[in-house]
Amino acid sequence: VDFQLPDAIAVLSHTPHALNALLADLPPCWTDATEGEGTWSPRIVVTHLLGAERTNWIPRARIILGEGPRALPPLHPAAQVREMPALAVPALLAALTRERAGNLALLDSWHLDARQLDRTAVHPEFGTVSLRQLIATWAVHDLAHLAQIARVMASQYRGAVGPWVAYLRILQT
Ligand code: NI
C-alpha cells in the first residue's frame, strides 16, 4: 500500500480512541501488568506514547521541514519514561488524546505536499530518512504498541488458559 497522508492520519487519529476503549477503567492487574522485570506495562506504554507526542514526531517533522541543519537528535525512550511523572491511566489517556489531537491539527495546518513529504534529514542510526517515512513510522509505531499492549495483557493468562495455550499464538513468544 502506498503512503497517503490522509490514510496515515486516519490511523493516528484513531489510536487514542482504541487505547481508551481498551484500557480506561481496567483494573491495575491489567494496566500495570508486565512481561517480567524491566518490561513495560500498558500504563508505561501509554506514557511512552505521550512522551513521543512531545519529543519525537512533530519536533522531528519540524527539523525535516526547517531551514536549519537537518540532523535528527537521538531519542532515549526508556530514559524518558523513567523521567515522566507516574500518572494514572485515565490522566495518561486524557493527555494523549489531547496532545495527539493538537499534533494532528498542526500537521493538517501545514498542508504538506509531495515535495515536502520527500524532504529528508539525517537520522543518527539510519542516515537519510524522509518526512513521509517518519509519518508512516508514527502510524506503525502506534500499531506496534497496541500489539504490545495486547501481548502483555494476554501473557497474564498464559497459565490460566490451560491446554488452549497451544492455539494461542500470542502466548507462544
Ligand atoms: Ni515505541
PDB file of C-alpha atoms and ligand atoms in Angstrom:
ATOM      1  CA  VAL A   1       0.000   0.000   0.000  1.00  0.00           C
ATOM      2  CA  ASP A   2       1.400   3.387  -0.991  1.00  0.00           C
ATOM      3  CA  PHE A   3       1.658   6.030   1.687  1.00  0.00           C
ATOM      4  CA  GLN A   4      -1.152   8.573   1.582  1.00  0.00           C
ATOM      5  CA  LEU A   5      -1.083  11.230   4.282  1.00  0.00           C
ATOM      6  CA  PRO A   6      -4.853  11.185   4.970  1.00  0.00           C
ATOM      7  CA  ASP A   7      -4.731   7.402   5.452  1.00  0.00           C
ATOM      8  CA  ALA A   8      -1.889   7.688   7.952  1.00  0.00           C
ATOM      9  CA  ILE A   9      -3.741  10.463   9.774  1.00  0.00           C
ATOM     10  CA  ALA A  10      -6.829   8.224   9.913  1.00  0.00           C
ATOM     11  CA  VAL A  11      -4.870   5.633  11.906  1.00  0.00           C
ATOM     12  CA  LEU A  12      -3.137   8.244  14.046  1.00  0.00           C
ATOM     13  CA  SER A  13      -6.442   9.859  14.971  1.00  0.00           C
ATOM     14  CA  HIS A  14      -7.983   6.526  15.987  1.00  0.00           C
ATOM     15  CA  THR A  15      -5.224   5.361  18.316  1.00  0.00           C
ATOM     16  CA  PRO A  16      -6.299   7.350  21.402  1.00  0.00           C
ATOM     17  CA  HIS A  17      -9.846   6.010  20.977  1.00  0.00           C
ATOM     18  CA  ALA A  18      -8.550   2.453  20.683  1.00  0.00           C
ATOM     19  CA  LEU A  19      -6.446   2.884  23.823  1.00  0.00           C
ATOM     20  CA  ASN A  20      -9.337   4.464  25.698  1.00  0.00           C
ATOM     21  CA  ALA A  21     -11.638   1.603  24.733  1.00  0.00           C
ATOM     22  CA  LEU A  22      -9.054  -0.993  25.694  1.00  0.00           C
ATOM     23  CA  LEU A  23      -7.631   0.460  28.905  1.00  0.00           C
ATOM     24  CA  ALA A  24      -9.951   3.005  30.541  1.00  0.00           C
ATOM     25  CA  ASP A  25     -11.396   1.604  33.789  1.00  0.00           C
ATOM     26  CA  LEU A  26      -9.462  -1.655  33.563  1.00  0.00           C
ATOM     27  CA  PRO A  27      -8.182  -2.817  36.945  1.00  0.00           C
ATOM     28  CA  PRO A  28      -4.467  -2.442  37.653  1.00  0.00           C
ATOM     29  CA  CYS A  29      -3.949  -6.200  37.265  1.00  0.00           C
ATOM     30  CA  TRP A  30      -4.129  -5.425  33.521  1.00  0.00           C
ATOM     31  CA  THR A  31      -2.834  -1.877  33.222  1.00  0.00           C
ATOM     32  CA  ASP A  32       0.193  -2.460  35.456  1.00  0.00           C
ATOM     33  CA  ALA A  33       0.909  -5.973  34.194  1.00  0.00           C
ATOM     34  CA  THR A  34       4.307  -6.614  32.624  1.00  0.00           C
ATOM     35  CA  GLU A  35       6.153  -9.420  30.899  1.00  0.00           C
ATOM     36  CA  GLY A  36       8.700  -9.515  33.700  1.00  0.00           C
ATOM     37  CA  GLU A  37      11.286  -7.330  35.374  1.00  0.00           C
ATOM     38  CA  GLY A  38      12.252  -4.319  33.316  1.00  0.00           C
ATOM     39  CA  THR A  39       9.458  -4.732  30.737  1.00  0.00           C
ATOM     40  CA  TRP A  40       6.716  -2.221  30.059  1.00  0.00           C
ATOM     41  CA  SER A  41       3.166  -2.373  31.371  1.00  0.00           C
ATOM     42  CA  PRO A  42       0.285  -0.976  29.272  1.00  0.00           C
ATOM     43  CA  ARG A  43       0.406   2.119  31.504  1.00  0.00           C
ATOM     44  CA  ILE A  44       4.097   2.634  30.723  1.00  0.00           C
ATOM     45  CA  VAL A  45       3.444   2.077  27.011  1.00  0.00           C
ATOM     46  CA  VAL A  46       0.867   4.890  27.090  1.00  0.00           C
ATOM     47  CA  THR A  47       3.378   7.038  28.995  1.00  0.00           C
ATOM     48  CA  HIS A  48       5.885   6.348  26.208  1.00  0.00           C
ATOM     49  CA  LEU A  49       3.340   7.256  23.504  1.00  0.00           C
ATOM     50  CA  LEU A  50       2.672  10.538  25.328  1.00  0.00           C
ATOM     51  CA  GLY A  51       6.394  11.251  25.555  1.00  0.00           C
ATOM     52  CA  ALA A  52       6.776  10.575  21.835  1.00  0.00           C
ATOM     53  CA  GLU A  53       3.973  13.066  21.075  1.00  0.00           C
ATOM     54  CA  ARG A  54       6.046  15.685  22.862  1.00  0.00           C
ATOM     55  CA  THR A  55       9.577  14.961  21.718  1.00  0.00           C
ATOM     56  CA  ASN A  56       9.569  12.669  18.685  1.00  0.00           C
ATOM     57  CA  TRP A  57       7.201  13.039  15.761  1.00  0.00           C
ATOM     58  CA  ILE A  58       6.341  16.716  15.499  1.00  0.00           C
ATOM     59  CA  PRO A  59       9.727  18.021  16.677  1.00  0.00           C
ATOM     60  CA  ARG A  60      11.422  15.779  14.111  1.00  0.00           C
ATOM     61  CA  ALA A  61       8.974  16.821  11.389  1.00  0.00           C
ATOM     62  CA  ARG A  62       9.822  20.445  12.165  1.00  0.00           C
ATOM     63  CA  ILE A  63      13.525  19.708  11.762  1.00  0.00           C
ATOM     64  CA  ILE A  64      12.917  17.986   8.408  1.00  0.00           C
ATOM     65  CA  LEU A  65      10.831  20.930   7.158  1.00  0.00           C
ATOM     66  CA  GLY A  66      13.033  23.610   8.678  1.00  0.00           C
ATOM     67  CA  GLU A  67      15.867  25.639   7.217  1.00  0.00           C
ATOM     68  CA  GLY A  68      18.453  24.730   9.850  1.00  0.00           C
ATOM     69  CA  PRO A  69      20.794  21.728   9.829  1.00  0.00           C
ATOM     70  CA  ARG A  70      18.612  18.722   9.144  1.00  0.00           C
ATOM     71  CA  ALA A  71      20.008  16.282  11.702  1.00  0.00           C
ATOM     72  CA  LEU A  72      17.550  14.421  13.913  1.00  0.00           C
ATOM     73  CA  PRO A  73      18.672  14.259  17.546  1.00  0.00           C
ATOM     74  CA  PRO A  74      18.859  10.828  19.157  1.00  0.00           C
ATOM     75  CA  LEU A  75      15.929   9.843  21.368  1.00  0.00           C
ATOM     76  CA  HIS A  76      16.065   7.860  24.599  1.00  0.00           C
ATOM     77  CA  PRO A  77      12.574   6.475  25.173  1.00  0.00           C
ATOM     78  CA  ALA A  78      13.431   4.288  28.175  1.00  0.00           C
ATOM     79  CA  ALA A  79      15.088   7.200  29.987  1.00  0.00           C
ATOM     80  CA  GLN A  80      12.225   9.466  29.002  1.00  0.00           C
ATOM     81  CA  VAL A  81       9.524   7.262  30.555  1.00  0.00           C
ATOM     82  CA  ARG A  82      11.580   6.994  33.748  1.00  0.00           C
ATOM     83  CA  GLU A  83      11.674  10.781  33.974  1.00  0.00           C
ATOM     84  CA  MET A  84       7.981  11.332  33.245  1.00  0.00           C
ATOM     85  CA  PRO A  85       5.556  11.547  36.192  1.00  0.00           C
ATOM     86  CA  ALA A  86       3.774   8.272  37.006  1.00  0.00           C
ATOM     87  CA  LEU A  87       0.257   9.307  36.053  1.00  0.00           C
ATOM     88  CA  ALA A  88      -2.818   7.129  36.446  1.00  0.00           C
ATOM     89  CA  VAL A  89      -4.206   5.592  33.270  1.00  0.00           C
ATOM     90  CA  PRO A  90      -7.198   7.974  32.909  1.00  0.00           C
ATOM     91  CA  ALA A  91      -4.914  11.018  33.160  1.00  0.00           C
ATOM     92  CA  LEU A  92      -2.482   9.493  30.659  1.00  0.00           C
ATOM     93  CA  LEU A  93      -5.252   8.694  28.197  1.00  0.00           C
ATOM     94  CA  ALA A  94      -6.685  12.203  28.522  1.00  0.00           C
ATOM     95  CA  ALA A  95      -3.265  13.768  27.929  1.00  0.00           C
ATOM     96  CA  LEU A  96      -2.509  11.520  24.956  1.00  0.00           C
ATOM     97  CA  THR A  97      -5.929  12.220  23.423  1.00  0.00           C
ATOM     98  CA  ARG A  98      -5.430  15.971  23.797  1.00  0.00           C
ATOM     99  CA  GLU A  99      -1.831  16.088  22.597  1.00  0.00           C
ATOM    100  CA  ARG A 100      -2.426  13.777  19.633  1.00  0.00           C
ATOM    101  CA  ALA A 101      -5.382  15.914  18.518  1.00  0.00           C
ATOM    102  CA  GLY A 102      -3.222  19.021  18.789  1.00  0.00           C
ATOM    103  CA  ASN A 103      -0.378  17.433  16.840  1.00  0.00           C
ATOM    104  CA  LEU A 104      -2.707  16.231  14.069  1.00  0.00           C
ATOM    105  CA  ALA A 105      -4.320  19.681  13.846  1.00  0.00           C
ATOM    106  CA  LEU A 106      -0.836  21.141  13.469  1.00  0.00           C
ATOM    107  CA  LEU A 107       0.108  18.563  10.825  1.00  0.00           C
ATOM    108  CA  ASP A 108      -3.093  19.355   8.939  1.00  0.00           C
ATOM    109  CA  SER A 109      -2.357  23.081   9.098  1.00  0.00           C
ATOM    110  CA  TRP A 110       0.948  22.520   7.255  1.00  0.00           C
ATOM    111  CA  HIS A 111      -0.912  21.323   4.105  1.00  0.00           C
ATOM    112  CA  LEU A 112       2.033  19.109   3.237  1.00  0.00           C
ATOM    113  CA  ASP A 113       2.586  18.439  -0.455  1.00  0.00           C
ATOM    114  CA  ALA A 114       4.566  15.641  -2.082  1.00  0.00           C
ATOM    115  CA  ARG A 115       7.702  17.757  -2.301  1.00  0.00           C
ATOM    116  CA  GLN A 116       7.614  18.445   1.449  1.00  0.00           C
ATOM    117  CA  LEU A 117       6.906  14.801   2.262  1.00  0.00           C
ATOM    118  CA  ASP A 118      10.014  13.908   0.259  1.00  0.00           C
ATOM    119  CA  ARG A 119      12.242  16.232   2.280  1.00  0.00           C
ATOM    120  CA  THR A 120      14.880  14.383   4.250  1.00  0.00           C
ATOM    121  CA  ALA A 121      17.014  14.658   7.337  1.00  0.00           C
ATOM    122  CA  VAL A 122      19.809  12.563   8.789  1.00  0.00           C
ATOM    123  CA  HIS A 123      18.800  10.052  11.448  1.00  0.00           C
ATOM    124  CA  PRO A 124      21.553   9.206  13.969  1.00  0.00           C
ATOM    125  CA  GLU A 125      21.376   5.467  13.173  1.00  0.00           C
ATOM    126  CA  PHE A 126      19.767   5.132   9.749  1.00  0.00           C
ATOM    127  CA  GLY A 127      21.161   8.079   7.813  1.00  0.00           C
ATOM    128  CA  THR A 128      18.802   9.698   5.331  1.00  0.00           C
ATOM    129  CA  VAL A 129      15.105   9.458   6.187  1.00  0.00           C
ATOM    130  CA  SER A 130      12.147  11.321   4.683  1.00  0.00           C
ATOM    131  CA  LEU A 131       9.208  13.069   6.279  1.00  0.00           C
ATOM    132  CA  ARG A 132       6.966  10.547   4.517  1.00  0.00           C
ATOM    133  CA  GLN A 133       8.841   7.702   6.247  1.00  0.00           C
ATOM    134  CA  LEU A 134       8.650   9.499   9.606  1.00  0.00           C
ATOM    135  CA  ILE A 135       4.871   9.883   9.406  1.00  0.00           C
ATOM    136  CA  ALA A 136       4.402   6.284   8.223  1.00  0.00           C
ATOM    137  CA  THR A 137       6.547   5.200  11.170  1.00  0.00           C
ATOM    138  CA  TRP A 138       4.434   7.283  13.543  1.00  0.00           C
ATOM    139  CA  ALA A 139       1.357   5.276  12.486  1.00  0.00           C
ATOM    140  CA  VAL A 140       3.107   1.902  12.592  1.00  0.00           C
ATOM    141  CA  HIS A 141       4.617   2.782  15.986  1.00  0.00           C
ATOM    142  CA  ASP A 142       1.059   3.205  17.300  1.00  0.00           C
ATOM    143  CA  LEU A 143       0.059  -0.190  15.901  1.00  0.00           C
ATOM    144  CA  ALA A 144       3.196  -1.852  17.261  1.00  0.00           C
ATOM    145  CA  HIS A 145       2.478  -0.590  20.747  1.00  0.00           C
ATOM    146  CA  LEU A 146      -1.196  -1.597  20.510  1.00  0.00           C
ATOM    147  CA  ALA A 147       0.027  -5.100  19.639  1.00  0.00           C
ATOM    148  CA  GLN A 148       2.486  -4.930  22.543  1.00  0.00           C
ATOM    149  CA  ILE A 149      -0.294  -3.965  24.974  1.00  0.00           C
ATOM    150  CA  ALA A 150      -2.426  -6.883  23.752  1.00  0.00           C
ATOM    151  CA  ARG A 151       0.541  -9.243  24.113  1.00  0.00           C
ATOM    152  CA  VAL A 152       1.382  -8.069  27.659  1.00  0.00           C
ATOM    153  CA  MET A 153      -2.251  -8.453  28.714  1.00  0.00           C
ATOM    154  CA  ALA A 154      -2.614 -11.857  27.071  1.00  0.00           C
ATOM    155  CA  SER A 155       0.531 -13.139  28.732  1.00  0.00           C
ATOM    156  CA  GLN A 156      -1.055 -12.628  32.165  1.00  0.00           C
ATOM    157  CA  TYR A 157      -3.290 -15.636  31.419  1.00  0.00           C
ATOM    158  CA  ARG A 158      -0.597 -17.866  29.981  1.00  0.00           C
ATOM    159  CA  GLY A 159      -1.201 -20.301  32.825  1.00  0.00           C
ATOM    160  CA  ALA A 160      -4.927 -19.697  33.178  1.00  0.00           C
ATOM    161  CA  VAL A 161      -5.844 -20.879  29.670  1.00  0.00           C
ATOM    162  CA  GLY A 162      -4.567 -24.391  30.328  1.00  0.00           C
ATOM    163  CA  PRO A 163      -4.126 -26.565  27.233  1.00  0.00           C
ATOM    164  CA  TRP A 164      -5.608 -23.881  24.920  1.00  0.00           C
ATOM    165  CA  VAL A 165      -2.189 -22.269  25.070  1.00  0.00           C
ATOM    166  CA  ALA A 166      -1.466 -24.482  22.072  1.00  0.00           C
ATOM    167  CA  TYR A 167      -3.931 -22.496  19.912  1.00  0.00           C
ATOM    168  CA  LEU A 168      -2.994 -19.034  21.172  1.00  0.00           C
ATOM    169  CA  ARG A 169      -0.102 -17.828  19.094  1.00  0.00           C
ATOM    170  CA  ILE A 170       0.070 -14.599  21.123  1.00  0.00           C
ATOM    171  CA  LEU A 171       1.230 -16.729  24.082  1.00  0.00           C
ATOM    172  CA  GLN A 172       3.922 -18.588  22.172  1.00  0.00           C
ATOM    173  CA  THR A 173       6.536 -15.846  22.326  1.00  0.00           C
TER     174      THR A 173
HETATM  175 NI    NI B   1       7.998   2.934  20.901  1.00  0.00          NI
END
